[in-house]
Coordinates of C-alpha atoms in Angstrom, one line a residue:
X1 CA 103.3 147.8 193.2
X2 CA 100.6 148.1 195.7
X3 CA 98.2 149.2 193.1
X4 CA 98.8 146.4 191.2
X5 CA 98.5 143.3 193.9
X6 CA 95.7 145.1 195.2
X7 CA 94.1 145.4 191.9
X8 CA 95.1 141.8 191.0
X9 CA 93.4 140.3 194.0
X10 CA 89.9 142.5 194.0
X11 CA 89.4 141.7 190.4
X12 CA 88.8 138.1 191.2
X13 CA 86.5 139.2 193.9
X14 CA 83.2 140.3 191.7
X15 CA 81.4 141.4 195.6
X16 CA 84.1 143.4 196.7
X17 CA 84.6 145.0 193.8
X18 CA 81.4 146.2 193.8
X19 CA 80.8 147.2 197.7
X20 CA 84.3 149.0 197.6
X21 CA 84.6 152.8 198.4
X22 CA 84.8 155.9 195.8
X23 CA 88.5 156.2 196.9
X24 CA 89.3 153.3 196.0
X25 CA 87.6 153.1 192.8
X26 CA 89.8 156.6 192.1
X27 CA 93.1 154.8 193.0
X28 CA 91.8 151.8 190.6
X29 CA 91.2 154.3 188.0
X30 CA 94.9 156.0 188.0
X31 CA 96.4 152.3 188.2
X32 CA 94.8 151.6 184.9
X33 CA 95.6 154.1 183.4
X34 CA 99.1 153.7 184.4
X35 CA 98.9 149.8 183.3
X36 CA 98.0 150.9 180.2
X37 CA 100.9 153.7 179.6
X38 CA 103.2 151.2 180.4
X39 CA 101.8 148.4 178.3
X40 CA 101.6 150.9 174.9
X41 CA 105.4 152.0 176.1
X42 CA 106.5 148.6 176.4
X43 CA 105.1 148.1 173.3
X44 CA 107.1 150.8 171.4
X45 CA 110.4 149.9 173.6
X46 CA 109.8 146.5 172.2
X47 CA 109.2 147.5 168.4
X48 CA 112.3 149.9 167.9
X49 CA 114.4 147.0 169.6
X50 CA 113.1 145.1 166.8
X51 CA 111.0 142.3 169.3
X52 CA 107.4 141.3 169.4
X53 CA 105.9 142.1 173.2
X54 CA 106.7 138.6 173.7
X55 CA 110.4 139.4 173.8
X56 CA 110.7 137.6 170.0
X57 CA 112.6 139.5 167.0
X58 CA 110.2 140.7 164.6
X59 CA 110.5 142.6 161.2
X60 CA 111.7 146.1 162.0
X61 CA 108.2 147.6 160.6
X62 CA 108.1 150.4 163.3
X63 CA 105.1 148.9 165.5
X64 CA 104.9 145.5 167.2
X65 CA 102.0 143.0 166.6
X66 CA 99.2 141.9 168.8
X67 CA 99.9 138.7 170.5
X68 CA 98.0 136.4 172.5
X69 CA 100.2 136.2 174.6
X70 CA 101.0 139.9 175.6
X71 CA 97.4 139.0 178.1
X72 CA 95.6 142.3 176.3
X73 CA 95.2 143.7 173.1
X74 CA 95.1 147.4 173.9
X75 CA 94.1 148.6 170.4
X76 CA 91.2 146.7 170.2
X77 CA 90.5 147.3 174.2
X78 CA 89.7 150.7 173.9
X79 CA 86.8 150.0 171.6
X80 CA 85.3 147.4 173.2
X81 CA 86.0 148.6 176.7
X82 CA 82.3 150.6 176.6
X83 CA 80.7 147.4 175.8
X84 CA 82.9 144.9 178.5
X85 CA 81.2 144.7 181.7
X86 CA 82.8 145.8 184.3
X87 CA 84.3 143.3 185.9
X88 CA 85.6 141.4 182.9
X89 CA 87.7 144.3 181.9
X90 CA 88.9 144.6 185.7
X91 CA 90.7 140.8 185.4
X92 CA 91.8 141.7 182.2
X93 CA 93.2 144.8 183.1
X94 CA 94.7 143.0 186.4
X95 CA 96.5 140.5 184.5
X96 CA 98.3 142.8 182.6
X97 CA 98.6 145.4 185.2
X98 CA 101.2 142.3 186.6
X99 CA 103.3 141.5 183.3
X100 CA 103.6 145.5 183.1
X101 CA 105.0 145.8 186.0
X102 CA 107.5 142.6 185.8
X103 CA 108.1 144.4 182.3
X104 CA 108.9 148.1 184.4
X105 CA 112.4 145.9 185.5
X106 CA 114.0 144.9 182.9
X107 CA 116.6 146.4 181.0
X108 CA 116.7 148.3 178.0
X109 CA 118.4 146.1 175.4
X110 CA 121.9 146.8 174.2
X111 CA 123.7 147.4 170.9
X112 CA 125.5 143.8 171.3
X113 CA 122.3 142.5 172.7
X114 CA 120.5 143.6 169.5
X115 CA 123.3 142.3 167.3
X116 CA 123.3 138.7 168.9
X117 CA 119.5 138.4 167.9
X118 CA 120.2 139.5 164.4
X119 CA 122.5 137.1 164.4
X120 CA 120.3 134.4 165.7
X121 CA 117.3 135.8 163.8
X122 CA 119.4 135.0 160.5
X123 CA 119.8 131.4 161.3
X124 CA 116.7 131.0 162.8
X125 CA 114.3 132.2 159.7
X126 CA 116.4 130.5 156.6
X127 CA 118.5 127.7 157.9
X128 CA 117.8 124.7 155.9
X129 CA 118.0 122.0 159.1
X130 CA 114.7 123.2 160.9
X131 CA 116.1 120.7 163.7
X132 CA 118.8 123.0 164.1
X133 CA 120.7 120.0 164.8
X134 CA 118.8 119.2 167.4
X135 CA 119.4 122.4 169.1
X136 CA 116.7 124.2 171.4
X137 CA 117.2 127.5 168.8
X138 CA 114.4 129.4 171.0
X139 CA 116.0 127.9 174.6
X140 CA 119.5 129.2 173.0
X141 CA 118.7 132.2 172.4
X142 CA 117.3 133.2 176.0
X143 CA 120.5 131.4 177.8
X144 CA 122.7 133.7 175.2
X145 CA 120.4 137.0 176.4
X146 CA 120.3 135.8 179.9
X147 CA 124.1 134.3 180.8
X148 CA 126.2 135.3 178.6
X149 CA 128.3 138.9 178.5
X150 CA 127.8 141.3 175.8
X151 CA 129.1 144.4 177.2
X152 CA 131.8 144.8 174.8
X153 CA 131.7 143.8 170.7
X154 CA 134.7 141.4 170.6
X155 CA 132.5 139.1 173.3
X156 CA 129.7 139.4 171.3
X157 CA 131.4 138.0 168.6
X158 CA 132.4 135.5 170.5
X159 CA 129.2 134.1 171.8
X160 CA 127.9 134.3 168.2
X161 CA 130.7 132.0 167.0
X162 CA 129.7 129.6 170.2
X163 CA 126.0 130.1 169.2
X164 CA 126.5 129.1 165.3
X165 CA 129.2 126.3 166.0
X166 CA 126.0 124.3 167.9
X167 CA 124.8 124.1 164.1
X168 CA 128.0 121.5 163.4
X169 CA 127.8 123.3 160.1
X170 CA 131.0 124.2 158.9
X171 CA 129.8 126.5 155.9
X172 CA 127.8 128.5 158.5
X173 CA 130.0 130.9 160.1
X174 CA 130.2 134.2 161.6
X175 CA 132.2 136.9 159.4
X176 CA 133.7 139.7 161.3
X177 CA 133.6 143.1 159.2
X178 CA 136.8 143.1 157.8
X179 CA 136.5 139.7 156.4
X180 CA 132.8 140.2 155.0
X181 CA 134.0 143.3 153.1
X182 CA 136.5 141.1 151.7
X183 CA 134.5 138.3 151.1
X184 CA 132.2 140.5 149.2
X185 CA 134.9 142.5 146.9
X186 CA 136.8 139.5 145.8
X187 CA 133.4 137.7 144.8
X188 CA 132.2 140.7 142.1
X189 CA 136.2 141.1 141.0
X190 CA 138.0 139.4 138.3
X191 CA 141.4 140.8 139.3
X192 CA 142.6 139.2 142.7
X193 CA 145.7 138.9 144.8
X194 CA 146.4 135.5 146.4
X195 CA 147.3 132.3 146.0
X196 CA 143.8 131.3 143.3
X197 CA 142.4 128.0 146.1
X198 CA 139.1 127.2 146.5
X199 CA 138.3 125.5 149.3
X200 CA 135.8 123.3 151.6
X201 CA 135.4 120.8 154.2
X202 CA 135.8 116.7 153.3
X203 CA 133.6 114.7 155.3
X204 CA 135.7 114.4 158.2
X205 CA 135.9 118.4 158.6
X206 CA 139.2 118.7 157.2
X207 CA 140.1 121.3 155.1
X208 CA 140.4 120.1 151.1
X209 CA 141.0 121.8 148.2
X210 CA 137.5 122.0 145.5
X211 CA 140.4 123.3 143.3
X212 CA 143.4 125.5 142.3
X213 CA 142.1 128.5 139.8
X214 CA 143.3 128.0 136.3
X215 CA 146.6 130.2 135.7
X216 CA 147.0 131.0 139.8
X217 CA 149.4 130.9 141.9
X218 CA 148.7 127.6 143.0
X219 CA 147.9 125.5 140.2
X220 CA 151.3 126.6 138.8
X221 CA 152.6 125.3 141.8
X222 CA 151.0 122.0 141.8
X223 CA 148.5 122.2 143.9
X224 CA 145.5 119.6 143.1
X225 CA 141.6 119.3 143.6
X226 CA 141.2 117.2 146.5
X227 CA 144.4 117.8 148.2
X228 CA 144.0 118.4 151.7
X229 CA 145.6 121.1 153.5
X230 CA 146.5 120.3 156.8
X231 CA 149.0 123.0 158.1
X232 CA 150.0 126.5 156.6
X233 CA 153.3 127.6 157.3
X234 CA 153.9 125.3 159.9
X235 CA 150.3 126.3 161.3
X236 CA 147.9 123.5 161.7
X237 CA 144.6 124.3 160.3
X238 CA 142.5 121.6 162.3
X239 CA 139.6 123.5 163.9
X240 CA 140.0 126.3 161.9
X241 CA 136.8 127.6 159.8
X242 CA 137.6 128.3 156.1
X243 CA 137.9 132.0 156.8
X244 CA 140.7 131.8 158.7
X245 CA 142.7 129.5 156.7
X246 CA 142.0 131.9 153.5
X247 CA 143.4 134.9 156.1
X248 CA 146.4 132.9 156.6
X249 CA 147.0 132.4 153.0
X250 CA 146.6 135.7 152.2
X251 CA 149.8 137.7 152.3
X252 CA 151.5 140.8 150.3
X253 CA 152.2 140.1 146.7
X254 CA 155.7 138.7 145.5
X255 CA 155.7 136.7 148.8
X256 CA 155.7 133.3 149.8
X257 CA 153.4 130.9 151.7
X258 CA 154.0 126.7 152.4
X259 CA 150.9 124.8 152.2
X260 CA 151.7 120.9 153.6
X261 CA 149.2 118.7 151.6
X262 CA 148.4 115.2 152.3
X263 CA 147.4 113.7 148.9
X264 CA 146.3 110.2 148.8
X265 CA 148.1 109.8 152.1
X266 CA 151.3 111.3 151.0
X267 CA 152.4 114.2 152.8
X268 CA 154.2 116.8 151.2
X269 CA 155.1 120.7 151.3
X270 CA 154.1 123.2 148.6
X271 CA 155.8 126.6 148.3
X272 CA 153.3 128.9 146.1
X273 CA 154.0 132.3 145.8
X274 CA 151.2 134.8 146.1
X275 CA 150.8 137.4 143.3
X276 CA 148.3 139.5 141.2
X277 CA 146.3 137.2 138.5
X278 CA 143.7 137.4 135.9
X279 CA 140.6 135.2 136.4
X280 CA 139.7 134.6 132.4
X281 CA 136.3 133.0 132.9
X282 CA 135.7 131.7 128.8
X283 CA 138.1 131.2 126.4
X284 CA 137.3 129.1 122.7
X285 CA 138.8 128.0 119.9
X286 CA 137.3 125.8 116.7
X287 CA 139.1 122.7 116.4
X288 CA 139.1 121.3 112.5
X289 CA 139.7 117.4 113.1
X290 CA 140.2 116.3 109.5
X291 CA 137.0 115.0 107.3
X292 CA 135.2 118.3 107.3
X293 CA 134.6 118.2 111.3
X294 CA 134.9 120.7 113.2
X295 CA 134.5 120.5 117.4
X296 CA 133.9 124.4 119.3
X297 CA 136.1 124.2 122.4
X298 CA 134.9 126.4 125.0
X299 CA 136.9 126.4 128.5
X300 CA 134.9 127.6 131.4
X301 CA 136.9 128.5 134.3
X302 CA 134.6 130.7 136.9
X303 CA 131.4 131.7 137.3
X304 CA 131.2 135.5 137.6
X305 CA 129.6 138.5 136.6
X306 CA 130.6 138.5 132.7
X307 CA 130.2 134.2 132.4
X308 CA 127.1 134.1 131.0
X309 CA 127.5 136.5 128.4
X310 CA 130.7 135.4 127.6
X311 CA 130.0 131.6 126.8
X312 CA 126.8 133.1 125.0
X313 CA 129.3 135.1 122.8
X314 CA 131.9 132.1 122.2
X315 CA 128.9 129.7 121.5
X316 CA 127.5 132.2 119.1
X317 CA 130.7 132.5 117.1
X318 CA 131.1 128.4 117.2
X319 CA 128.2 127.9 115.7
X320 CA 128.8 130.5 113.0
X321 CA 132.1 128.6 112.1
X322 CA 129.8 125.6 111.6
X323 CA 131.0 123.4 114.1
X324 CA 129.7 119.8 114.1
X325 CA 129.8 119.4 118.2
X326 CA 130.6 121.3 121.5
X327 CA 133.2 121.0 123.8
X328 CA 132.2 122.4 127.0
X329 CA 135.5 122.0 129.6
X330 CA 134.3 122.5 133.1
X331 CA 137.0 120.6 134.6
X332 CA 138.1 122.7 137.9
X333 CA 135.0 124.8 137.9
X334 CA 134.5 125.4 141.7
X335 CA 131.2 127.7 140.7
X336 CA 130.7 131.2 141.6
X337 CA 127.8 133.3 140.8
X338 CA 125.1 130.8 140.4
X339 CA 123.3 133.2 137.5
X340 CA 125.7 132.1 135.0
X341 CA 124.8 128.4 135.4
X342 CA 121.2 129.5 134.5
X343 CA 122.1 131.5 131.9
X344 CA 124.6 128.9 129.8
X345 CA 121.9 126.4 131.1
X346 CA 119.1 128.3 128.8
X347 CA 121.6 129.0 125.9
X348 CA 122.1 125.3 125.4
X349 CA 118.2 123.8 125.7
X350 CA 114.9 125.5 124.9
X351 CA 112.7 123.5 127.1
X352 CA 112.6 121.4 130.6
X353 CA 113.6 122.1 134.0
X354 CA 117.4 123.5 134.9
X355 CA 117.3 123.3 138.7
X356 CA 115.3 122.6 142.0
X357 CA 116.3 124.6 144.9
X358 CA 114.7 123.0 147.9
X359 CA 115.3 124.1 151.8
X360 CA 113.8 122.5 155.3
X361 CA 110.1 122.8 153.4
X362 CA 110.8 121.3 150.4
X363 CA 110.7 122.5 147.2
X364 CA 111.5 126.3 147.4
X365 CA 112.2 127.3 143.6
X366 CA 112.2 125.8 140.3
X367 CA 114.3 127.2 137.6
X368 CA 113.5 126.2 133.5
X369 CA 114.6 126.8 130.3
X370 CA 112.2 129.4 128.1
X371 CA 112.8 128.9 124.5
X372 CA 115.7 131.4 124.4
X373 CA 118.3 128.6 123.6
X374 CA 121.0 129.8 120.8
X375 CA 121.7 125.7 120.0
X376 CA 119.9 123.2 121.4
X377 CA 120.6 121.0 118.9
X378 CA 124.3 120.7 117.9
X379 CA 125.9 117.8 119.8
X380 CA 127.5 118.6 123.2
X381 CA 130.3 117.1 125.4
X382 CA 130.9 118.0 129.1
X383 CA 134.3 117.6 130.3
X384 CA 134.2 117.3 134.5
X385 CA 136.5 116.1 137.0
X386 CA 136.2 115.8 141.2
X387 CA 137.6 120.0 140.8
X388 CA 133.7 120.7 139.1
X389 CA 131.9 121.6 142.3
X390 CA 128.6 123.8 143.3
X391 CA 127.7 126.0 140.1
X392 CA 129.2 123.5 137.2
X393 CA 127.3 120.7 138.7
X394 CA 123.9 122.7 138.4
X395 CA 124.9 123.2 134.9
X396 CA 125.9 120.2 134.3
X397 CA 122.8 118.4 135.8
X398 CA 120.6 120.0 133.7
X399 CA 122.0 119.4 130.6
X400 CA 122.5 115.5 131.5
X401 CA 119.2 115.1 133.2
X402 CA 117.3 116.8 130.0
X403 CA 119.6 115.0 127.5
X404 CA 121.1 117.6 126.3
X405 CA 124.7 116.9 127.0
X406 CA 127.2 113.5 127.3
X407 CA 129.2 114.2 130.8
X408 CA 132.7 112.8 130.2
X409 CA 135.0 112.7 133.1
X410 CA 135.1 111.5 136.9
X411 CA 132.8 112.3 139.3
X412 CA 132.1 115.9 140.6
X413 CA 133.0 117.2 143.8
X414 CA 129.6 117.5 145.1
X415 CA 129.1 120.7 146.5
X416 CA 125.4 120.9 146.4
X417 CA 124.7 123.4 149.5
X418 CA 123.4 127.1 149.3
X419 CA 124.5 130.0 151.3
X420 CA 123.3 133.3 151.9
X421 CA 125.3 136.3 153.7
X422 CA 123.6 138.2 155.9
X423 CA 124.5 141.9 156.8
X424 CA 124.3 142.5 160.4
X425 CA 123.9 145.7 161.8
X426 CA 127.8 146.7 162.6
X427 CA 129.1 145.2 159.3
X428 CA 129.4 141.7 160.0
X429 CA 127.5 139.4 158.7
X430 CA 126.3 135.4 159.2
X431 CA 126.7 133.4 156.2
X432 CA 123.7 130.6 156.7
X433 CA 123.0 127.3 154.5
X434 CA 119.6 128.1 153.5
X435 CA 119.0 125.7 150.9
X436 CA 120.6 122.7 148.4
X437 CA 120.8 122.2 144.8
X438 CA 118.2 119.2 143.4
X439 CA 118.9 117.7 139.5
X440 CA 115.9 117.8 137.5
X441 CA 115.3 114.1 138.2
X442 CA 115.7 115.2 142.0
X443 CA 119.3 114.2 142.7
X444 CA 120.6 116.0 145.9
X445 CA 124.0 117.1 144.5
X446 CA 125.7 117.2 147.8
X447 CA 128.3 115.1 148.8
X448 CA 127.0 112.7 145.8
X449 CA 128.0 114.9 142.8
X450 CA 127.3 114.4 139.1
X451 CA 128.5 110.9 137.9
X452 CA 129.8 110.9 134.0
X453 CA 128.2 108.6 131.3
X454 CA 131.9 107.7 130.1
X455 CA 135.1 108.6 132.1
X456 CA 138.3 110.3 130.0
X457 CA 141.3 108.4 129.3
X458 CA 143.7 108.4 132.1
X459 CA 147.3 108.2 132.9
X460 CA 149.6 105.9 135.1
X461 CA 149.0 108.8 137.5
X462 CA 145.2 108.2 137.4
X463 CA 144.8 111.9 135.9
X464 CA 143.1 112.5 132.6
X465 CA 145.1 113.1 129.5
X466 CA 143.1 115.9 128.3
X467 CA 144.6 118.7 128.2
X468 CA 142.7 122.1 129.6
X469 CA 143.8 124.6 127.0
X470 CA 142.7 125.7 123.6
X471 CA 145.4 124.8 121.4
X472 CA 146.8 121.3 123.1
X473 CA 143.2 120.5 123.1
X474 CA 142.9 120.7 119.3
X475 CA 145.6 118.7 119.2
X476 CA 144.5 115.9 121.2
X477 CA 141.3 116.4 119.6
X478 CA 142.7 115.4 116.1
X479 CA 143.7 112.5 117.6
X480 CA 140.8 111.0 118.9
X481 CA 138.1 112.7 117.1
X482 CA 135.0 110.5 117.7
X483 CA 135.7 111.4 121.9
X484 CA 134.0 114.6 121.1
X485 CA 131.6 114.2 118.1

């Protein structure tokens, strides 16, 4: 430390520096030398910790990057240092002879320490809102290194929650490792156990129901899209994310669980008992409604791994029946795998754009239809209700936006944000909005949805009189033929 202030305050003084004595010059020498090793080692401390020398996260490439800011740039030093006169290099040297030292102090970071930047390095490079919500996200990060207490990894987790909650974002949430592994199994399987709810926030935070799964436990039940759940089993869920309501719901197969609903402002309590079910994602049917017409019913239900394909097959086999229109029924469609919706999207048009995908810069992607279409000609009806959320509405966008399709129906749910999950380095992960869903005339799906040309004929209950299944459809169908052709 002597070394250093000594060095700090001669190397502004060109005279002295010159008229000063060989020992001197010796123990100038070795405190160079030393400023340098512990520059290059702060450097590698820095770049396995996964920060710049600046104390920022950086990509884990194995080296860290030269920064203004680091006062020296050692690499390139050491070739030019011949060529520096003599002085030069001593200032530049003393300036970083000081951060080297402060540097020499501080701690090594910590496992929780390193998992709290991940965490804020997720939000941080792909969150949509570069406001952040008006957050200091740089200032929030240092008080979270600084003041906070991550010596053990249930803390951690906690200041992460604290950390993400400043966002006011209720789809961006911190998954412990037991709940991402779930997340992540139930979203690639078709058999589940549960209660078959999708959920999301209405605009007052409260949790509401997208819709109940075709054939689950819950739609069998009576549960509706846009219900909102306010307690389970007696347990409120205000304040709750949507993770923990889904952990409540979940239970052992054969039992029970009471979900109290307020629909419309009517309160009531629904008993739905949880057990193993079947997601179907596509089933179809030809529908012959008298005077040689013939309508191909296809029921969408989810978006998964097999959707895609599926409709492509069902489509493949209307049209080989000759059918003079298409029913496409994506009535309760909360979305899924968004793939699917590009690849019914190019079945059905050959040309024209499916879907914008913008984040905080703009215009991020832009999916389109290439030629690959196996009808984009036959007529084609889309049946949606306020239960058609996130996926569906991209596919239904596209089709109405590129005239392609007549939406029949009520208005969509209007779930037009994207999330990512990102793995931490425990197993946990952050699941960040990173972008939103834009029709190809540049409608911003969310909280809007997709309004219908025409809306369905309804009941005294206001609910459509459609019904949702392959045979009563046909039968309705032949009723009202010219609804569908």
């Amino acid at each position: 430390e002597t070394d250093a202030a000594m060095l700090s305050t001669t190397s502004t003084s060109p005279s002295r520096a010159r008229s000063a004595p060989t020992a001197t010059r010796t123990m100038r020498t070795r405190s160079l030398r030393s400023a340098r090793a512990s520059v290059r080692a702060r450097r590698a401390a820095c770049a396995r910790a996964g920060r710049d020398a600046s104390g920022d996260v950086v990509a884990r490439t194995g080296r860290a990057p030269v920064d203004a800011r680091d006062g020296a740039s050692w690499r390139d030093d050491d070739e030019r240092r011949e060529g520096m006169p003599r002085v030069a290099m001593r200032a530049t040297v003393g300036a970083v002879v000081a951060m080297a030292v402060a540097a020499s102090d501080a701690e090594a970071i910590t496992e929780n320490q390193m998992l709290y930047l991940e965490a804020w390095r997720a939000v941080d490079k792909a969150y949509v809102d570069k406001t952040f919500n008006g957050v200091n996200w740089f200032k929030l990060r240092e008080t979270g290194l600084k003041n906070d207490d991550l010596d053990d990894r249930e803390t951690t987790y906690e200041v992460i929650r604290a950390m993400l909650a400043k966002l006011d974002d209720p789809f961006t949430r911190f998954l412990e490792p037991e709940k991402y592994s779930s997340v992540t199994e139930q979203t690639m399987k078709a058999d589940v156990s549960g209660v078959g709810i999708e959920m999301g926030f209405d605009d007052d935070k409260k949790i509401i129901v997208v819709a109940p799964t075709p054939g689950g436990p819950a739609s069998e039940a009576g549960v509706k899209a846009k219900d909102l759940i306010y307690a389970v089993d007696g347990a409120p869920t205000v304040d709750k994310s949507l993770y923990e309501v889904a952990e409540e719901l979940q239970g052992p197969q054969g039992s029970k669980v009471t979900l109290s609903v307020d629909r419309g402002g009517k309160q009531s309590d629904i008993v739905v008992q949880r057990k193993r079910y079947t997601v179907v994602p596509v089933t179809s049917t030809t529908c012959d409604v008298g005077e040689n017409k013939k309508i191909g019913y296809v029921k969408l239900s989810a978006f998964n791994q097999v959707s895609g394909a599926k409709t492509k097959e069902a489509l493949k086999a209307l049209k080989a029946e000759g059918v003079n229109s298409y029913v496409l029924d994506l009535r309760n469609n909360v979305g899924g795998l968004f793939p699917g919706a590009l690849e019914i999207a190019k079945a059905l048009m050959n040309e024209g754009t499916i879907v914008y995908i913008a984040d905080s810069s703009g215009e991020r992607d832009v999916f389109e239809a290439d030629r690959s279409a196996l009808d984009a000609d036959t007529p084609l009806r889309l049946l949606v209700n306020k239960g058609t959320a996130s996926a569906s509405e991209v596919l239904a966008g596209a089709l109405r936006d590129n005239n392609r399709a007549t939406i029949l129906g009520e208005t969509t749910f209007g779930k037009g944000l994207i999330q990512t999950l990102v793995p931490l380095s425990d197993g946990s992960a952050v699941s960040v909005t990173v972008a939103q869903y834009r029709t190809p005339l540049g409608t911003n799906i969310n909280k809007v949805g997709i309004v219908p040309d025409k809306p369905l004929p309804l009941n005294d209950a206001g609910e459509d009189t459609v019904p949702a299944n392959a045979d009563d459809f046909c039968a309705y169908a032949r009723t009202a033929p010219d609804l569908f052709l």
